[in-house]
Coordinates of C-alpha atoms in Angstrom, one line a residue:
M1 CA 156.2 112.0 86.6
S2 CA 159.0 109.8 85.6
N3 CA 161.0 107.5 88.1
D4 CA 164.3 109.8 87.3
A5 CA 162.0 112.6 88.3
A6 CA 161.4 111.1 91.8
P7 CA 161.8 113.8 94.4
A8 CA 164.8 113.4 97.0
I9 CA 164.0 114.7 100.2
A10 CA 165.5 114.4 103.7
H11 CA 163.5 112.2 106.1
P12 CA 160.9 114.5 107.9
E13 CA 160.7 114.0 111.6
G14 CA 156.8 113.6 111.2
L15 CA 157.3 110.5 108.7
P16 CA 157.0 107.0 109.9
S17 CA 159.8 104.6 109.2
H18 CA 159.8 103.4 105.6
Q19 CA 159.4 99.9 106.9
V20 CA 156.1 101.2 108.8
C21 CA 154.7 103.1 105.9
E22 CA 155.3 100.1 103.6
Q23 CA 153.3 97.6 105.9
A24 CA 150.5 100.0 106.6
R25 CA 150.1 100.7 102.9
L26 CA 150.0 97.3 101.9
S27 CA 147.6 96.4 104.7
R28 CA 145.4 99.5 104.0
D29 CA 146.0 100.0 107.8
V30 CA 143.2 102.9 109.0
R31 CA 145.3 103.8 111.9
F32 CA 148.0 105.6 109.9
D33 CA 145.1 107.3 107.9
G34 CA 146.6 111.2 107.5
L35 CA 150.1 110.0 109.1
F36 CA 151.6 109.8 106.0
F37 CA 150.8 109.9 102.1
T38 CA 151.8 107.4 99.4
A39 CA 153.2 109.4 96.4
V40 CA 153.3 107.3 93.1
T41 CA 155.9 108.4 90.8
T42 CA 154.4 106.8 87.5
T43 CA 151.4 108.5 87.9
G44 CA 151.9 112.0 89.5
I45 CA 149.6 110.9 92.3
Y46 CA 149.4 110.8 96.0
C47 CA 147.0 108.7 98.1
R48 CA 146.0 108.0 101.5
P49 CA 147.4 104.8 103.0
V50 CA 143.9 103.1 103.0
C51 CA 143.3 103.9 99.1
P52 CA 141.3 100.7 97.6
A53 CA 143.2 101.2 94.2
P54 CA 145.5 98.4 93.5
A55 CA 148.8 98.9 95.3
P56 CA 151.8 100.3 93.1
K57 CA 155.2 98.5 93.1
P58 CA 157.2 99.5 95.9
R59 CA 160.1 101.4 93.3
N60 CA 157.4 103.4 92.3
V61 CA 156.6 104.6 95.7
V62 CA 157.7 107.8 97.7
Y63 CA 156.1 108.7 101.4
Y64 CA 155.5 111.9 102.2
P65 CA 154.5 112.9 106.1
N66 CA 151.5 115.0 104.9
A67 CA 149.7 116.1 102.0
A68 CA 151.6 119.5 101.6
A69 CA 154.6 117.7 101.5
A70 CA 153.5 115.7 98.8
E71 CA 152.0 118.5 96.7
A72 CA 155.0 120.9 97.1
A73 CA 157.0 117.7 95.3
G74 CA 154.6 118.0 92.4
F75 CA 151.8 115.5 93.2
R76 CA 148.2 115.6 92.9
P77 CA 145.6 114.3 95.4
C78 CA 143.9 110.9 94.3
L79 CA 140.3 111.4 93.2
R80 CA 139.5 107.7 94.6
C81 CA 140.6 108.0 98.1
R82 CA 140.4 111.9 98.2
P83 CA 143.2 112.8 100.7
E84 CA 141.0 115.6 101.7
L85 CA 138.8 113.3 103.8
S86 CA 141.8 112.1 105.8
P87 CA 141.8 113.0 109.8
G88 CA 144.6 115.5 110.1
D89 CA 148.1 114.8 111.7
G90 CA 147.7 114.7 115.3
A91 CA 151.5 115.2 116.1
W92 CA 150.9 118.9 116.1
R93 CA 149.0 118.1 119.4
R94 CA 151.8 116.4 121.2
G95 CA 153.3 119.6 122.9
D96 CA 153.9 123.3 122.8
A97 CA 156.8 123.6 120.4
A98 CA 156.7 126.6 117.9
V99 CA 156.0 124.2 115.0
E100 CA 152.8 122.6 116.7
R101 CA 151.5 126.2 117.7
A102 CA 152.2 127.7 114.3
I103 CA 150.2 124.9 112.7
K104 CA 147.4 125.5 114.9
L105 CA 147.5 129.3 113.8
I106 CA 147.6 128.1 110.1
N107 CA 144.6 125.9 110.6
E108 CA 142.9 128.9 112.2
G109 CA 143.5 130.8 108.8
L110 CA 146.0 133.2 109.9
L111 CA 148.0 133.2 106.6
A112 CA 145.1 134.0 104.7
D113 CA 145.5 137.7 105.8
A114 CA 149.0 137.8 107.4
S115 CA 152.7 137.0 106.3
V116 CA 155.1 134.0 107.2
S117 CA 157.0 136.6 109.0
A118 CA 153.6 137.7 111.2
L119 CA 153.3 133.7 111.9
A120 CA 156.8 133.6 113.2
E121 CA 156.3 136.7 115.5
R122 CA 153.1 135.0 117.0
V123 CA 155.3 131.9 118.1
N124 CA 158.3 133.9 119.0
L125 CA 160.7 132.8 116.2
G126 CA 162.4 134.3 113.0
E127 CA 161.0 133.8 109.9
R128 CA 164.0 132.0 108.5
Q129 CA 164.0 129.4 111.5
L130 CA 160.3 128.8 111.3
R131 CA 160.6 128.0 107.6
R132 CA 163.5 125.7 108.4
L133 CA 161.9 124.0 111.1
F134 CA 158.8 123.3 108.8
V135 CA 160.8 122.0 105.9
E136 CA 162.8 119.7 108.5
R137 CA 159.3 118.6 110.6
L138 CA 156.8 118.4 107.8
G139 CA 158.6 118.3 104.5
A140 CA 156.9 121.9 103.2
A141 CA 157.1 125.3 103.9
P142 CA 154.4 127.3 105.9
L143 CA 152.8 128.8 102.7
G144 CA 152.8 125.2 101.4
V145 CA 150.9 123.8 104.2
H146 CA 148.2 126.8 104.0
G147 CA 148.0 126.2 100.5
T148 CA 147.4 122.7 100.4
R149 CA 144.8 123.0 103.6
R150 CA 142.8 125.6 101.4
L151 CA 142.8 123.8 98.3
L152 CA 141.9 120.3 99.8
F153 CA 139.0 121.9 101.8
A154 CA 137.8 123.5 98.1
K155 CA 137.9 119.9 96.8
Q156 CA 135.9 118.5 99.4
L157 CA 133.2 121.3 98.8
L158 CA 133.4 121.0 95.2
T159 CA 132.7 117.2 95.5
E160 CA 130.5 116.8 98.5
T161 CA 128.3 119.9 98.2
D162 CA 126.2 121.9 95.6
L163 CA 127.8 125.4 96.7
S164 CA 128.5 127.6 93.6
I165 CA 132.3 127.5 92.6
T166 CA 132.4 131.3 93.6
D167 CA 131.0 130.3 97.3
V168 CA 133.7 127.5 97.2
A169 CA 136.4 130.0 96.6
M170 CA 135.1 132.2 99.3
A171 CA 134.7 129.2 102.0
A172 CA 138.2 128.0 101.1
G173 CA 139.7 131.6 101.7
F174 CA 140.6 133.0 98.3
G175 CA 139.7 136.6 97.8
S176 CA 138.4 136.0 94.4
L177 CA 137.2 133.4 92.0
R178 CA 140.1 134.1 89.5
R179 CA 142.7 133.7 92.0
F180 CA 141.0 130.2 92.9
N181 CA 141.0 129.1 89.6
T182 CA 144.6 129.9 88.9
A183 CA 145.8 128.1 92.2
F184 CA 143.5 125.1 91.7
K185 CA 144.6 124.5 88.2
D186 CA 148.2 125.1 88.9
A187 CA 148.0 122.4 91.7
Y188 CA 145.7 119.9 90.2
R189 CA 145.9 120.4 86.7
M190 CA 142.2 120.9 86.2
A191 CA 139.6 123.4 86.6
P192 CA 137.4 123.4 89.5
R193 CA 134.4 122.7 87.4
D194 CA 135.9 119.8 86.1
L195 CA 136.2 118.3 89.4
R196 CA 132.3 118.0 89.7
L197 CA 131.0 114.8 88.3
R198 CA 127.5 116.2 87.5
P199 CA 125.8 119.7 87.5
K200 CA 125.2 121.3 90.9
A201 CA 121.9 123.2 89.6
Q202 CA 119.9 123.0 92.7
Q203 CA 121.1 124.2 96.0
H204 CA 120.2 122.8 99.3
E205 CA 120.0 124.7 102.4
T206 CA 121.7 122.1 104.7
L207 CA 125.2 120.9 103.6
A208 CA 126.6 117.9 104.8
L209 CA 130.3 117.0 105.0
R210 CA 132.4 113.9 106.0
L211 CA 134.8 114.6 108.8
G212 CA 137.3 111.5 109.1
Y213 CA 139.0 110.1 112.2
R214 CA 141.4 107.3 113.0
P215 CA 139.3 104.4 114.5
P216 CA 138.7 103.4 117.2
Y217 CA 136.3 106.3 118.1
D218 CA 133.6 106.0 120.9
L219 CA 131.0 108.3 119.7
P220 CA 128.2 107.0 122.2
A221 CA 130.7 107.9 125.1
M222 CA 131.2 111.5 123.3
L223 CA 127.6 111.9 123.0
D224 CA 127.1 110.7 126.6
F225 CA 129.3 112.9 128.2
L226 CA 128.1 116.1 126.2
R227 CA 124.5 115.0 127.1
G228 CA 125.0 115.3 130.7
R229 CA 126.2 118.8 130.4
A230 CA 123.9 119.9 127.4
L231 CA 122.3 123.5 128.1
P232 CA 118.7 123.4 127.0
G233 CA 117.9 126.1 124.3
V234 CA 121.3 126.2 122.9
E235 CA 122.4 122.4 122.4
V236 CA 120.3 119.2 122.2
V237 CA 122.1 115.9 122.5
G238 CA 120.2 112.5 121.8
D239 CA 121.4 109.0 121.5
S240 CA 123.0 109.3 118.0
A241 CA 123.5 113.0 117.4
Y242 CA 124.5 116.6 118.6
Q243 CA 122.9 119.7 117.5
R244 CA 123.7 123.3 118.3
V245 CA 122.8 126.7 117.5
I246 CA 125.7 128.9 116.5
A247 CA 126.3 132.7 115.8
P248 CA 128.5 134.0 113.1
A249 CA 132.1 134.6 114.4
T250 CA 132.0 138.4 113.2
G251 CA 128.7 139.1 114.9
D252 CA 127.1 139.7 111.5
G253 CA 125.1 137.7 109.4
P254 CA 122.6 135.0 110.1
T255 CA 122.1 132.7 113.0
G256 CA 122.9 129.0 112.2
W257 CA 122.9 125.6 113.4
L258 CA 124.8 122.2 113.4
R259 CA 124.1 118.8 113.5
V260 CA 127.1 115.9 114.4
S261 CA 126.0 112.1 114.1
A262 CA 128.1 109.1 112.8
W263 CA 128.6 108.6 108.9
P264 CA 126.3 106.1 107.4
G265 CA 128.1 102.6 107.0
D266 CA 131.4 101.6 108.2
E267 CA 133.4 104.5 107.1
P268 CA 135.5 106.1 110.0
A269 CA 133.7 109.5 109.7
L270 CA 131.2 111.8 111.5
K271 CA 128.6 113.3 109.4
L272 CA 128.3 117.5 110.0
E273 CA 125.2 118.9 108.6
L274 CA 125.4 122.8 108.6
H275 CA 122.2 125.2 108.2
G276 CA 122.6 128.8 107.7
I277 CA 126.2 128.7 107.9
A278 CA 127.8 131.7 105.4
P279 CA 130.5 130.6 102.9
L280 CA 133.3 132.5 104.8
Q281 CA 132.3 130.7 108.3
L282 CA 132.5 127.0 106.8
Q283 CA 136.2 126.5 107.4
P284 CA 136.0 127.8 111.1
V285 CA 133.1 126.0 111.9
V286 CA 134.8 122.6 110.6
N287 CA 137.7 123.5 112.6
R288 CA 135.8 123.9 115.6
V289 CA 133.9 120.7 115.3
R290 CA 136.9 118.9 114.6
R291 CA 138.5 120.0 117.8
M292 CA 135.4 119.7 119.8
F293 CA 135.0 116.2 118.9
D294 CA 138.8 115.3 119.0
L295 CA 138.9 113.7 115.3
D296 CA 142.7 114.3 114.9
A297 CA 143.7 112.3 117.6
E298 CA 146.1 109.2 117.2
P299 CA 144.8 106.5 119.6
Q300 CA 147.4 104.1 119.4
V301 CA 150.0 106.7 120.1
I302 CA 148.4 107.8 123.4
A303 CA 147.6 104.4 124.4
D304 CA 151.2 103.4 123.7
T305 CA 152.2 106.2 126.5
L306 CA 149.3 105.6 129.0
S307 CA 149.5 101.9 129.1
V308 CA 152.7 102.3 131.1
D309 CA 150.5 102.8 134.1
R310 CA 149.0 99.6 135.5
R311 CA 146.0 101.4 136.6
L312 CA 145.2 103.0 133.1
R313 CA 146.2 100.1 131.0
P314 CA 142.9 98.2 131.6
L315 CA 141.0 101.3 131.3
L316 CA 142.5 101.6 127.8
K317 CA 141.7 98.2 126.8
Q318 CA 138.0 98.6 128.0
R319 CA 137.5 102.0 126.6
P320 CA 140.0 102.4 123.7
G321 CA 138.0 105.2 121.6
L322 CA 137.7 107.7 124.5
R323 CA 138.2 111.0 123.0
L324 CA 138.6 114.6 124.5
P325 CA 135.1 116.1 124.8
S326 CA 135.7 119.6 124.2
G327 CA 133.2 122.5 123.7
W328 CA 132.1 124.8 121.1
D329 CA 133.2 128.1 122.6
G330 CA 136.0 129.1 125.0
F331 CA 133.8 131.5 127.1
E332 CA 131.1 129.4 127.6
I333 CA 133.4 126.7 128.8
A334 CA 135.1 129.2 131.2
V335 CA 131.6 130.2 132.7
R336 CA 130.6 126.7 133.1
A337 CA 133.7 125.9 134.8
I338 CA 133.4 128.8 137.4
I339 CA 129.8 127.5 138.1
G340 CA 130.9 124.0 138.4
Q341 CA 133.5 124.8 140.9
Q342 CA 132.8 122.2 144.0
I343 CA 129.3 121.2 142.8
S344 CA 127.8 118.3 140.7
V345 CA 127.6 118.1 137.1
T346 CA 123.7 118.3 137.4
A347 CA 123.7 121.3 139.8
A348 CA 126.3 123.3 137.3
R349 CA 124.3 122.5 134.5
T350 CA 121.1 123.9 136.0
V351 CA 122.7 127.1 136.7
A352 CA 124.4 127.5 133.5
A353 CA 121.1 126.9 131.9
R354 CA 119.6 129.8 133.8
V355 CA 122.4 132.1 132.8
A356 CA 122.1 131.1 129.1
Q357 CA 118.3 131.5 129.3
R358 CA 118.1 134.9 131.0
F359 CA 121.3 136.6 129.5
G360 CA 121.8 134.8 126.2
T361 CA 120.2 136.0 122.7
P362 CA 116.7 134.7 122.3
L363 CA 115.8 133.8 118.4
A364 CA 113.2 135.2 116.5
A365 CA 112.2 131.6 115.9
P366 CA 113.7 128.2 117.0
L367 CA 116.1 127.2 114.2
A368 CA 115.1 123.7 115.0
E369 CA 113.4 121.7 117.8
G370 CA 115.1 122.8 121.0
L371 CA 117.5 125.5 119.5
E372 CA 116.1 128.9 120.9
H373 CA 118.8 130.9 121.9
L374 CA 122.6 131.8 122.0
F375 CA 124.9 131.4 125.0
P376 CA 125.6 134.8 126.2
T377 CA 128.7 136.9 125.2
P378 CA 131.3 138.4 127.4
E379 CA 129.9 141.7 126.7
A380 CA 126.4 140.4 127.8
L381 CA 127.9 139.0 131.2
A382 CA 130.6 141.6 132.1
D383 CA 128.2 143.8 134.0
A384 CA 125.3 141.1 134.7
D385 CA 123.5 140.6 137.9
L386 CA 124.4 136.6 138.2
T387 CA 123.0 136.3 141.5
S388 CA 119.7 136.7 140.2
V389 CA 120.0 133.0 138.8
G390 CA 121.4 131.6 141.6
L391 CA 125.1 132.1 141.9
T392 CA 126.9 133.3 144.8
R393 CA 128.5 136.6 144.9
A394 CA 131.9 135.3 144.5
R395 CA 131.2 133.4 141.6
A396 CA 128.9 135.9 140.0
A397 CA 132.2 138.4 140.5
T398 CA 134.3 135.9 139.0
I399 CA 132.4 135.3 135.9
R400 CA 132.2 139.1 135.3
T401 CA 136.1 139.4 135.8
V402 CA 136.5 136.7 133.3
A403 CA 134.1 138.5 130.7
Q404 CA 135.9 141.8 131.4
A405 CA 139.5 140.1 131.3
L406 CA 138.6 138.7 127.9
L407 CA 137.3 141.9 126.3
D408 CA 140.6 143.6 127.5
G409 CA 143.0 141.0 126.3
Q410 CA 144.1 139.9 129.6
V411 CA 143.2 136.5 128.8
D412 CA 142.3 134.6 125.4
F413 CA 142.2 131.3 123.8
A414 CA 144.7 132.2 121.3
A415 CA 146.2 129.0 119.7
E416 CA 150.0 130.3 120.2
R417 CA 149.6 130.0 124.0
T418 CA 151.4 127.4 125.7
L419 CA 149.8 125.5 128.6
E420 CA 152.2 126.8 131.0
D421 CA 151.3 130.6 129.8
F422 CA 147.6 129.9 129.2
V423 CA 147.2 128.4 132.9
A424 CA 149.5 131.1 134.4
R425 CA 147.4 134.4 132.7
W426 CA 144.1 132.7 134.0
T427 CA 145.3 131.9 137.5
A428 CA 146.3 135.7 137.7
L429 CA 142.6 136.3 137.7
P430 CA 140.7 136.5 141.2
G431 CA 138.6 133.5 141.6
I432 CA 140.5 131.3 138.9
G433 CA 142.6 128.4 140.6
P434 CA 144.6 125.7 138.8
W435 CA 141.8 123.3 138.5
T436 CA 139.6 125.8 136.7
A437 CA 142.3 126.9 134.5
H438 CA 143.3 123.3 133.5
Y439 CA 139.5 122.2 133.1
I440 CA 139.3 125.3 130.7
A441 CA 142.1 124.2 128.6
L442 CA 141.0 120.7 128.3
R443 CA 137.5 121.8 127.3
A444 CA 138.1 125.1 125.5
L445 CA 141.4 124.3 123.8
A446 CA 141.2 120.2 123.8
H447 CA 144.7 120.5 125.1
P448 CA 146.0 117.0 125.3
D449 CA 148.4 117.8 128.4
A450 CA 145.9 119.6 130.5
F451 CA 145.5 118.1 134.1
P452 CA 143.4 119.4 136.7
A453 CA 145.4 117.7 139.5
D454 CA 143.0 119.4 142.4
D455 CA 140.1 117.2 141.1
L456 CA 138.7 115.4 143.6
V457 CA 137.0 112.6 141.5
L458 CA 140.8 111.9 140.0
Q459 CA 142.5 112.1 143.3
K460 CA 139.9 109.4 144.5
T461 CA 139.4 107.2 141.6
L462 CA 143.5 106.7 140.5
P463 CA 143.9 104.5 143.7
T464 CA 142.1 101.1 144.0
D465 CA 142.4 100.6 147.7
G466 CA 139.7 103.5 148.8
S467 CA 142.4 106.1 149.6
R468 CA 142.8 109.7 148.0
L469 CA 145.8 110.9 146.6
T470 CA 147.0 114.4 147.3
A471 CA 147.1 116.8 144.3
K472 CA 150.9 116.6 144.8
A473 CA 151.2 113.0 144.6
L474 CA 148.6 112.8 141.8
T475 CA 151.0 115.4 139.6
I476 CA 153.9 113.3 140.5
R477 CA 152.2 110.0 139.2
A478 CA 151.2 111.9 136.1
E479 CA 154.4 112.9 134.9
A480 CA 154.8 109.6 133.0
W481 CA 151.6 110.2 131.2
R482 CA 152.9 113.4 129.3
P483 CA 152.0 114.9 126.9
W484 CA 148.7 112.8 127.0
R485 CA 147.5 113.7 130.7
A486 CA 144.2 114.9 129.4
Y487 CA 143.3 111.5 128.1
A488 CA 144.0 109.7 131.4
V489 CA 141.6 112.5 132.9
I490 CA 138.7 111.3 130.4
Q491 CA 139.6 107.6 131.2
L492 CA 139.5 108.2 135.1
W493 CA 136.5 110.6 135.1
R494 CA 134.7 107.8 132.6
E495 CA 136.0 105.1 135.0
A496 CA 134.4 107.4 138.3
A497 CA 131.0 107.7 136.2
A498 CA 130.6 103.9 135.3
S499 CA 131.5 103.1 139.1
A500 CA 129.0 105.8 140.5
S501 CA 126.2 104.4 138.3
R502 CA 126.9 101.1 139.8
Q503 CA 126.2 102.6 143.5
P504 CA 123.0 103.0 145.1
T505 CA 123.3 106.6 145.6
P506 CA 125.6 108.4 143.0
K507 CA 128.4 110.5 144.3
R508 CA 128.6 114.1 143.8
S509 CA 131.9 116.0 143.2
K510 CA 132.9 118.6 140.9
A511 CA 131.6 119.2 137.6
A512 CA 134.1 117.3 135.5

């Protein structure tokens, strides 16, 4: 692509200023990885800002806010810095606007089986308006975002795994090998088989994928949070890794397991190992893990907002890598939230473990050490006698109500829900108050603005004079933290846990 062919596009809303992009590119600033891409007009290639290749001349550079915009302009991904490994743009998590919710649906694969008009309807917009907003905000149309997402995932699988090309096509959401080959050649000007540097003759049962993030990232803190709530038999959390047994999303097929740990070396990435996962389930599993470990967050943007509060400022400096510790399954988180109302984390974990063992699905044989059964489904708990495992009648009734409400469609974990809509639907159920609804939003959806203002720990930890704020006062104080209130919650919970560990007798509180 020559200089004369450089695409002329409007400055998309999601793109940092030219000066910021230029400085980040020249310094290879990892904080901007995935927040913009550098396209080189003389080569027709686009790169991550951290690309180790010699920096091109500024006059040959065009900046794009995302990979889809670069590919829409005719550029191909760099084979050296591999744009498919960059963390996702966290901008879609800043609020509940239509574009943000539409991107969540695209990431869940909606456009693999549905039209753009169906996507627009899900977020209550007209199709033309949705297309216009995507181009203004992202520099690419919805189908372009969807297509780039599929191809980059396929590119990662081709490079990092020994899956057959047919399995890669299925995993990336293409209905046939022919369509995959055509789309790959059209976009990247090479056949999928040409991307493989060596033959992939031997197939391994366990796949390993790199999942990138923007540093800083406090993996020990994430594992510590998950370890304190781990359910024996369902998940195992050690000092350096998280393991879990998972069922196929469709209910058919084999049960598998996953393991998450740090990627070896200094690369800002986690290592995801998958065993027994069918190709069609690979991308949904990867998406869940990225959400669960909060890999697409923008730490600097979050810190800039929360640091306006003098109470939070030193906490952010002390623990800059804290992320939202989400959960694997929404229903599981909802059950655990109900169990955890007004009791300690340890007590809630004990009861939840009994529910999982008594009503979950046992495996014919452990998939790995400590992975012996699946967490129960809504169908299994809708009519279960939960008082037999130590739950009060009221909480047992609430769990059964939630299970039936999920089966009936009264509540869900749909990506198009705004936080307000989600909380309203859940608090309409008997036994579900604002604390529980916001806790579920934080841990099941990883919603960045979820805020359980009724939480006793938050009310006591935010003041430093030993007083306790009311829920109303806490909510007013937290207005300045939007749209990142959930990150303030994690910082305060962590501070409370650290403070409790220094006390002779640990405090008891809600199961945060």
